[in-house]
Coordinates of C-alpha atoms in Angstrom, one line a residue:
M308 CA 52.8 -2.5 -57.9
K309 CA 54.2 1.0 -57.7
S310 CA 56.8 -0.2 -55.1
K311 CA 57.8 -3.1 -57.4
T312 CA 58.2 -0.8 -60.4
L313 CA 60.4 1.6 -58.4
S314 CA 62.5 -1.3 -57.3
I315 CA 63.1 -2.4 -60.8
I316 CA 63.9 1.1 -61.9
F317 CA 66.4 1.6 -59.0
R318 CA 68.1 -1.7 -59.8
Y319 CA 68.3 -0.9 -63.5
V320 CA 69.8 2.6 -63.0
L321 CA 72.3 1.3 -60.4
L322 CA 73.5 -1.4 -62.8
I323 CA 73.8 1.0 -65.7
I324 CA 75.9 3.3 -63.4
L325 CA 78.2 0.5 -62.4
V326 CA 78.8 -0.7 -65.9
G327 CA 79.4 2.8 -67.2
L328 CA 81.8 3.6 -64.4
S329 CA 83.7 0.5 -65.0
L330 CA 84.3 1.6 -68.6
L331 CA 85.4 5.1 -67.4
V332 CA 87.8 3.6 -64.8
D333 CA 89.3 1.3 -67.5
A334 CA 89.9 4.3 -69.7
Q335 CA 92.0 6.0 -67.0
T336 CA 93.3 3.4 -64.6
Q337 CA 95.3 5.8 -62.5
Y338 CA 92.5 7.7 -60.8
P339 CA 92.7 6.7 -57.2
C340 CA 89.1 5.7 -56.2
G341 CA 88.3 2.0 -56.0
A342 CA 84.8 2.3 -54.6
V343 CA 82.9 1.5 -57.8
E344 CA 85.0 -1.7 -58.4
M345 CA 84.4 -2.9 -54.8
Q346 CA 80.7 -2.3 -55.0
K347 CA 80.5 -4.2 -58.2
E348 CA 82.5 -7.1 -56.7
L349 CA 79.9 -7.2 -53.9
Y350 CA 76.9 -7.2 -56.2
L351 CA 78.4 -10.0 -58.3
K352 CA 79.1 -12.1 -55.2
D353 CA 75.6 -11.9 -53.8
K354 CA 72.7 -9.9 -55.2
K355 CA 71.5 -9.2 -51.6
W356 CA 74.0 -6.4 -51.4
L357 CA 72.5 -4.8 -54.4
D358 CA 69.1 -5.2 -52.8
M359 CA 70.4 -3.6 -49.6
Q360 CA 71.8 -0.5 -51.4
E361 CA 68.6 -0.2 -53.3
K362 CA 66.6 -0.2 -50.1
T363 CA 68.8 2.7 -48.8
E364 CA 67.8 4.7 -51.8
Q365 CA 64.1 4.0 -51.2
V366 CA 64.4 4.9 -47.5
L367 CA 66.0 8.3 -48.4
I368 CA 63.4 9.1 -51.0
R369 CA 60.6 8.1 -48.6
Q370 CA 62.0 10.1 -45.7
K371 CA 62.9 13.2 -47.7
G372 CA 60.2 13.2 -50.3
G373 CA 62.5 13.9 -53.2
F374 CA 65.4 15.2 -51.2
V375 CA 63.8 18.5 -50.2
G376 CA 65.6 18.9 -46.9
S377 CA 67.2 17.3 -43.9
R378 CA 65.1 17.1 -40.7
S379 CA 67.7 18.7 -38.4
T380 CA 70.1 21.5 -38.4
D381 CA 72.2 20.1 -35.6
T382 CA 75.9 19.4 -36.2
Y383 CA 76.5 15.7 -36.2
T384 CA 79.9 14.5 -34.8
L385 CA 80.8 10.9 -35.8
P386 CA 83.5 8.8 -34.1
V387 CA 86.3 7.3 -36.2
V388 CA 89.0 4.8 -35.4
V389 CA 92.1 4.6 -37.6
H390 CA 93.8 1.2 -37.9
V391 CA 97.3 1.8 -39.2
V392 CA 98.3 -1.5 -40.9
H393 CA 102.1 -1.4 -41.4
N394 CA 105.3 -3.4 -41.7
N395 CA 107.5 -0.8 -39.9
G396 CA 107.9 1.3 -43.1
S397 CA 106.9 4.8 -43.9
E398 CA 103.3 3.8 -44.0
N399 CA 103.4 3.7 -40.2
I400 CA 102.5 7.4 -40.1
S401 CA 102.6 9.5 -36.9
D402 CA 99.8 10.3 -34.6
D403 CA 100.3 14.0 -35.7
Q404 CA 99.8 13.1 -39.4
I405 CA 96.6 11.2 -38.5
E406 CA 95.3 14.1 -36.5
Q407 CA 96.0 16.4 -39.4
A408 CA 94.0 14.1 -41.7
I409 CA 91.0 14.4 -39.4
S410 CA 91.5 18.1 -39.1
N411 CA 91.5 18.5 -42.9
L412 CA 88.4 16.2 -43.1
N413 CA 86.6 18.5 -40.7
A414 CA 87.7 21.6 -42.6
A415 CA 86.4 20.1 -45.8
F416 CA 83.0 19.1 -44.4
S417 CA 82.6 22.6 -42.7
H418 CA 84.1 24.4 -45.7
T419 CA 86.7 26.2 -43.6
G420 CA 90.4 26.6 -43.6
P421 CA 92.4 25.8 -46.7
Y422 CA 89.3 24.7 -48.7
Q423 CA 87.2 27.9 -48.0
T424 CA 90.0 30.1 -49.4
K425 CA 89.6 28.4 -52.8
G426 CA 86.0 29.3 -53.4
E427 CA 82.4 28.9 -52.5
G428 CA 81.2 25.7 -50.8
F429 CA 78.7 24.4 -48.3
D430 CA 79.0 23.7 -44.6
T431 CA 77.5 20.2 -44.2
K432 CA 77.4 20.5 -40.4
I433 CA 79.0 17.0 -40.2
Q434 CA 82.2 16.6 -38.2
F435 CA 84.4 13.7 -37.1
C436 CA 86.3 12.9 -33.9
L437 CA 89.1 10.4 -33.2
A438 CA 87.5 8.1 -30.8
N439 CA 88.1 8.8 -27.1
R440 CA 86.5 5.6 -25.9
T441 CA 86.9 2.0 -27.0
P442 CA 83.9 -0.4 -27.4
D443 CA 84.7 -1.8 -23.9
N444 CA 84.7 1.7 -22.3
Q445 CA 88.5 2.1 -22.1
S446 CA 90.4 5.3 -22.9
T447 CA 91.9 5.5 -26.4
S448 CA 93.6 7.9 -28.9
G449 CA 91.4 6.5 -31.7
I450 CA 94.5 5.1 -33.4
N451 CA 95.3 1.4 -33.5
R452 CA 98.5 0.0 -35.0
V453 CA 98.9 -3.5 -36.4
I454 CA 102.0 -5.0 -38.0
S455 CA 101.1 -7.1 -41.1
N456 CA 102.2 -7.8 -44.7
L457 CA 98.7 -6.9 -45.7
T458 CA 99.9 -3.3 -45.6
N459 CA 100.4 -4.1 -49.3
M460 CA 97.0 -5.5 -50.3
T461 CA 94.9 -6.5 -53.3
M462 CA 91.5 -5.0 -52.7
E463 CA 89.3 -7.5 -54.5
T464 CA 90.8 -10.5 -52.7
Q465 CA 92.2 -9.3 -49.4
D466 CA 89.7 -6.6 -48.3
E467 CA 88.0 -8.7 -45.5
E468 CA 91.3 -10.3 -44.5
L469 CA 92.8 -6.9 -44.0
K470 CA 89.8 -5.7 -41.9
N471 CA 89.8 -8.9 -39.8
L472 CA 93.1 -7.7 -38.4
S473 CA 91.5 -5.0 -36.4
R474 CA 87.9 -3.8 -36.4
W475 CA 85.7 -1.9 -34.0
D476 CA 81.9 -2.2 -34.0
P477 CA 81.0 -0.7 -37.4
N478 CA 77.6 0.3 -36.0
Q479 CA 79.3 2.5 -33.5
Y480 CA 82.5 3.7 -35.2
I481 CA 83.7 4.6 -38.7
N482 CA 86.5 2.2 -39.3
I483 CA 89.4 3.5 -41.4
W484 CA 92.3 1.3 -42.5
V485 CA 95.5 3.0 -43.5
V486 CA 97.9 0.9 -45.6
N487 CA 101.0 1.3 -47.7
E488 CA 99.7 0.3 -51.1
I489 CA 96.3 -0.8 -52.6
T490 CA 96.5 -2.9 -55.7
S491 CA 93.5 -3.8 -57.9
Q492 CA 93.1 -6.8 -60.2
S493 CA 91.4 -4.5 -62.7
Q494 CA 93.0 -1.1 -62.0
G495 CA 96.5 -2.1 -61.1
S496 CA 98.4 -0.1 -58.5
G497 CA 96.6 3.2 -59.3
V498 CA 94.1 3.0 -56.4
A499 CA 94.6 5.3 -53.4
G500 CA 91.4 4.5 -51.5
Y501 CA 88.0 3.0 -51.5
A502 CA 84.9 2.9 -49.3
Y503 CA 81.5 1.1 -49.2
L504 CA 78.2 2.9 -49.6
A505 CA 75.7 3.1 -46.8
G506 CA 73.9 -0.1 -47.8
M507 CA 76.8 -2.0 -46.1
H508 CA 76.2 -0.2 -42.7
G509 CA 77.3 -2.5 -39.8
Q510 CA 78.7 -5.2 -42.1
P511 CA 82.2 -6.6 -41.4
V512 CA 83.7 -4.9 -44.5
D513 CA 82.0 -1.5 -43.7
G514 CA 84.4 1.5 -43.7
M515 CA 87.2 2.7 -45.9
V516 CA 90.8 1.9 -46.8
C517 CA 93.3 4.7 -47.7
E518 CA 97.0 4.7 -48.7
A519 CA 99.2 6.4 -46.1
K520 CA 100.6 8.9 -48.6
Y521 CA 97.1 10.3 -49.1
F522 CA 96.3 10.6 -45.3
G523 CA 97.2 13.8 -43.5
K524 CA 100.1 14.7 -45.8
S525 CA 98.5 17.9 -47.2
P526 CA 95.0 19.4 -47.7
S527 CA 95.3 18.7 -51.4
D528 CA 96.2 15.0 -51.0
D529 CA 93.5 14.6 -48.4
V530 CA 90.8 15.0 -51.0
V531 CA 91.2 11.2 -51.5
F532 CA 90.2 10.6 -47.8
I533 CA 87.4 13.3 -48.1
H534 CA 86.1 11.7 -51.3
E535 CA 85.9 8.2 -49.7
M536 CA 84.1 9.6 -46.7
G537 CA 81.6 11.0 -49.1
H538 CA 81.0 7.5 -50.5
Y539 CA 80.7 6.2 -46.9
L540 CA 77.9 8.7 -46.4
N541 CA 76.2 7.5 -49.6
L542 CA 77.4 10.1 -52.1
L543 CA 78.0 8.9 -55.7
H544 CA 80.4 10.3 -58.3
T545 CA 79.2 13.5 -60.0
F546 CA 79.6 11.9 -63.4
D547 CA 77.5 8.8 -62.5
G548 CA 75.0 8.3 -65.4
G549 CA 76.9 10.6 -67.8
C550 CA 75.0 13.5 -69.4
T551 CA 71.5 12.0 -68.7
N552 CA 69.5 14.7 -66.8
N553 CA 65.8 14.2 -67.1
L554 CA 65.1 13.5 -63.4
C555 CA 68.0 15.0 -61.5
D556 CA 67.0 13.5 -58.1
Q557 CA 66.7 10.0 -59.5
E558 CA 69.4 9.7 -62.1
G559 CA 73.2 10.1 -62.1
D560 CA 74.4 11.0 -58.6
K561 CA 70.8 11.7 -57.5
V562 CA 71.7 15.2 -56.4
C563 CA 70.2 18.1 -58.4
D564 CA 72.7 20.9 -57.7
T565 CA 75.6 19.0 -59.2
P566 CA 75.4 19.4 -63.0
P567 CA 75.8 16.3 -65.2
D568 CA 79.2 15.5 -66.5
Q569 CA 80.9 12.5 -68.2
A570 CA 84.6 13.3 -68.0
L571 CA 87.7 12.3 -66.2
H572 CA 89.0 15.8 -66.0
S573 CA 92.6 16.9 -66.6
A574 CA 91.9 20.6 -66.0
C575 CA 89.8 22.7 -63.5
V576 CA 87.7 24.3 -66.3
F577 CA 85.8 21.8 -68.5
N578 CA 82.3 21.3 -69.9
S579 CA 81.4 17.8 -71.0
C580 CA 77.6 17.9 -71.1
G581 CA 75.0 20.3 -72.5
T582 CA 72.0 18.8 -70.7
D583 CA 72.2 20.8 -67.5
K584 CA 68.7 22.3 -68.0
N585 CA 67.0 19.3 -69.4
D586 CA 65.1 18.6 -66.2
T587 CA 62.5 21.4 -66.2
R588 CA 61.2 20.8 -62.7
S589 CA 61.7 23.4 -60.1
I590 CA 64.2 21.3 -58.1
N591 CA 66.7 21.6 -60.9
P592 CA 68.7 24.8 -60.2
F593 CA 70.2 25.0 -63.7
T594 CA 68.4 27.1 -66.2
T595 CA 71.4 27.3 -68.5
D596 CA 74.5 25.2 -69.3
V597 CA 77.4 25.5 -66.9
N598 CA 80.9 24.0 -66.6
D599 CA 81.4 20.7 -65.0
M600 CA 81.8 20.9 -61.2
T601 CA 85.5 20.0 -61.0
Q602 CA 85.7 21.7 -57.6
N603 CA 83.5 19.0 -56.2
Y604 CA 85.1 16.3 -53.9
M605 CA 83.1 13.6 -55.7
D606 CA 84.4 14.5 -59.2
Y607 CA 87.4 12.9 -60.9
S608 CA 89.5 16.0 -61.4
P609 CA 93.0 17.1 -60.3
F610 CA 93.3 17.3 -56.6
E611 CA 94.1 21.0 -56.7
C612 CA 90.7 21.7 -58.3
Q613 CA 88.7 20.2 -55.5
F614 CA 87.4 22.1 -52.5
A615 CA 83.6 21.8 -52.1
F616 CA 80.4 19.9 -51.4
T617 CA 77.0 21.2 -52.4
K618 CA 73.9 21.8 -50.3
G619 CA 72.2 18.8 -52.1
Q620 CA 75.1 16.6 -51.3
S621 CA 75.0 17.7 -47.7
E622 CA 71.3 16.9 -47.5
R623 CA 71.9 13.4 -48.9
M624 CA 74.7 12.7 -46.4
R625 CA 72.7 14.0 -43.5
L626 CA 69.6 12.0 -44.4
T627 CA 71.9 8.9 -44.7
I628 CA 73.2 9.6 -41.1
E629 CA 69.7 10.1 -39.8
N630 CA 68.1 7.0 -41.4
I631 CA 70.7 4.5 -42.6
R632 CA 73.8 5.1 -40.4
E633 CA 71.7 6.3 -37.4
S634 CA 73.4 4.1 -34.9
L635 CA 76.5 6.3 -35.2
L636 CA 74.4 9.1 -33.6
Q637 CA 73.9 6.8 -30.6
S638 CA 77.6 6.1 -30.3
E639 CA 79.5 7.2 -27.2
G640 CA 82.8 6.9 -29.0
C641 CA 83.6 10.7 -28.9
L642 CA 83.1 10.8 -25.1
S643 CA 85.8 9.9 -22.5
P644 CA 85.2 6.6 -20.7
C645 CA 82.2 6.5 -18.4
L646 CA 83.2 5.8 -14.7
S647 CA 79.6 5.3 -13.4
T648 CA 77.8 3.1 -15.9
I649 CA 74.0 3.3 -16.5
S650 CA 71.9 0.3 -17.6
G651 CA 68.3 0.0 -18.6
S652 CA 65.7 -1.3 -20.9
I653 CA 62.3 -0.3 -22.4
S654 CA 59.3 -2.6 -22.3
A655 CA 56.6 -1.9 -24.9
P656 CA 54.9 -3.6 -27.8
T657 CA 56.2 -3.3 -31.3
E658 CA 52.8 -2.9 -33.0
A659 CA 49.5 -1.1 -32.2
V660 CA 46.1 -0.8 -33.8
T661 CA 43.3 1.8 -33.9
G662 CA 42.1 2.9 -30.5
E663 CA 44.6 0.8 -28.5
K664 CA 46.2 2.2 -25.4
V665 CA 49.8 1.2 -25.2
N666 CA 51.8 0.9 -22.0
L667 CA 55.5 1.7 -21.9
S668 CA 57.8 1.2 -19.0
F669 CA 61.5 1.8 -18.5
S670 CA 63.6 0.1 -15.9
G671 CA 67.3 0.7 -15.2
A672 CA 70.0 1.5 -12.7
G673 CA 72.7 4.2 -12.3
A674 CA 70.8 7.1 -13.7
T675 CA 69.8 10.3 -11.9
T676 CA 68.0 12.4 -14.7
C677 CA 65.9 11.7 -17.7
V678 CA 67.3 13.9 -20.4
D679 CA 65.2 12.9 -23.5
C680 CA 61.9 11.1 -22.9
Q681 CA 59.6 11.7 -25.8
W682 CA 57.4 10.3 -28.5
H683 CA 57.9 11.7 -32.0
T684 CA 56.8 11.1 -35.5
N685 CA 58.3 13.5 -38.0
R686 CA 59.6 16.0 -35.4
D687 CA 60.5 16.0 -31.7
I688 CA 57.5 16.9 -29.5
S689 CA 57.2 15.9 -25.8
Y690 CA 53.8 14.7 -24.5
T691 CA 52.2 12.1 -22.3
R692 CA 49.2 11.4 -24.5
I693 CA 49.0 11.8 -28.3
C694 CA 46.6 11.5 -31.2
I695 CA 48.3 10.9 -34.5
Y696 CA 46.3 11.4 -37.8
S697 CA 48.9 9.5 -39.8
T698 CA 50.2 6.0 -40.4
R699 CA 53.8 7.0 -39.6
D700 CA 55.5 4.7 -37.1
L701 CA 56.1 6.1 -33.6
H702 CA 59.6 6.1 -32.1
H703 CA 60.4 6.5 -28.5
N704 CA 63.8 8.0 -27.7
F705 CA 65.0 7.6 -24.2
S706 CA 68.3 8.8 -22.7
S707 CA 69.4 9.4 -19.1
R708 CA 72.5 10.7 -17.4
N709 CA 74.1 10.8 -13.9
Q710 CA 76.7 12.9 -12.2
D711 CA 79.4 11.8 -14.6
A712 CA 79.2 14.0 -17.7
N713 CA 80.6 11.1 -19.9
C714 CA 77.9 8.7 -18.9
I715 CA 74.7 8.6 -20.9
Y716 CA 72.3 5.8 -21.6
K717 CA 70.4 5.9 -24.9
T718 CA 67.8 3.5 -26.3
K719 CA 65.1 3.7 -28.9
H720 CA 61.8 1.8 -29.4
T721 CA 59.6 1.8 -32.5
I722 CA 55.9 1.0 -32.6
T723 CA 54.5 0.2 -36.0
V724 CA 51.3 2.0 -36.6
S725 CA 48.7 0.0 -38.5
A726 CA 45.8 2.5 -38.3
I727 CA 45.0 6.2 -39.3
F728 CA 44.0 7.2 -35.7
W729 CA 45.1 5.9 -32.4
Q730 CA 46.1 6.9 -29.0
I731 CA 49.0 6.0 -26.8
L732 CA 49.3 6.5 -23.0
I733 CA 52.7 6.5 -21.3
R734 CA 52.1 5.1 -17.9
S735 CA 55.5 4.9 -16.5
L736 CA 59.0 6.3 -17.1
A737 CA 60.8 5.4 -14.0

């Protein structure tokens, strides 16, 4: 009953946000983000996409327990591939400009370089690389060029057609399509980019589309690209939900350290809400009214105002990577091609009950060392026999290497725990 009630609440809140944002976008059609409109189009086409996004929110809350903290402090490096769709015009931007866009993206996510000099921000410990390896283990620059009239595209009707021109496995790479112009049926020609939220992970349309003039041209213009990557990693707009602020981790952008706002800003100093301290719980950091966070990449403010993510946004993005877009962490796209391939498989049941001994075996070829052979629940601990006083699922992560530093085999197996106490015996890891 509780789960069903939460599901209804999530759906209601998400629909309210989408309707409200549609009204905001209509009021100022020239702001360049088309993400809200594209999510709304998806939900209208098939309610299963709304269900999928709702499930991502439930997973994040369940894993984080109210977004208290991410489980790791490691820096995550995610592979990207840039598909330049052009018609031999200025939109066919150079490799140097693309590399500059990725450099600015990394500076924004680490709060360094031109963004750090503007003011205080947070290092998300998330970075991005242009892919060095194709899905079929060939060398690549991470840049793919395609000639097509779809370089001038209408996002509501030509999104998938554009992406069908060139796409790498969205479970393993972040796909970015760079085009000349994005037109919207509802917003006209004022859209500079859009992305899908994490509920679309691995789907054919997953990824982001950006206009070439907002890709690597300058640190200021690249806030469009940075903003869309925030959406890709499941960040919402800071003004989602307007001034409502009774439960800061469940309403609005679901991040407590971004104060509520309801404005499309025309200046860097503005205050549109007086509800910053309404949520009296300890997770709300605001005990007095503050200005809108126009410096935030997920706000609608002049480009020159934007230079920061918050700690709360970082935690939400990292939890999204760890739980929803986890397959990107298994990607080998940032490595050079492997010359001595490794193959293998795990044999083990998918369910276990109280007191049952579970046998696990690994078989493979081409590996010389076992790098990461462990069972873990909520943290990584190595052992050969365990007793778990919990109903958490158990996950087995296995990886192996050989003499080629670019060759690594990774796999994961999950056993669903249906009892409070049980034991597991690893008999073989060969």
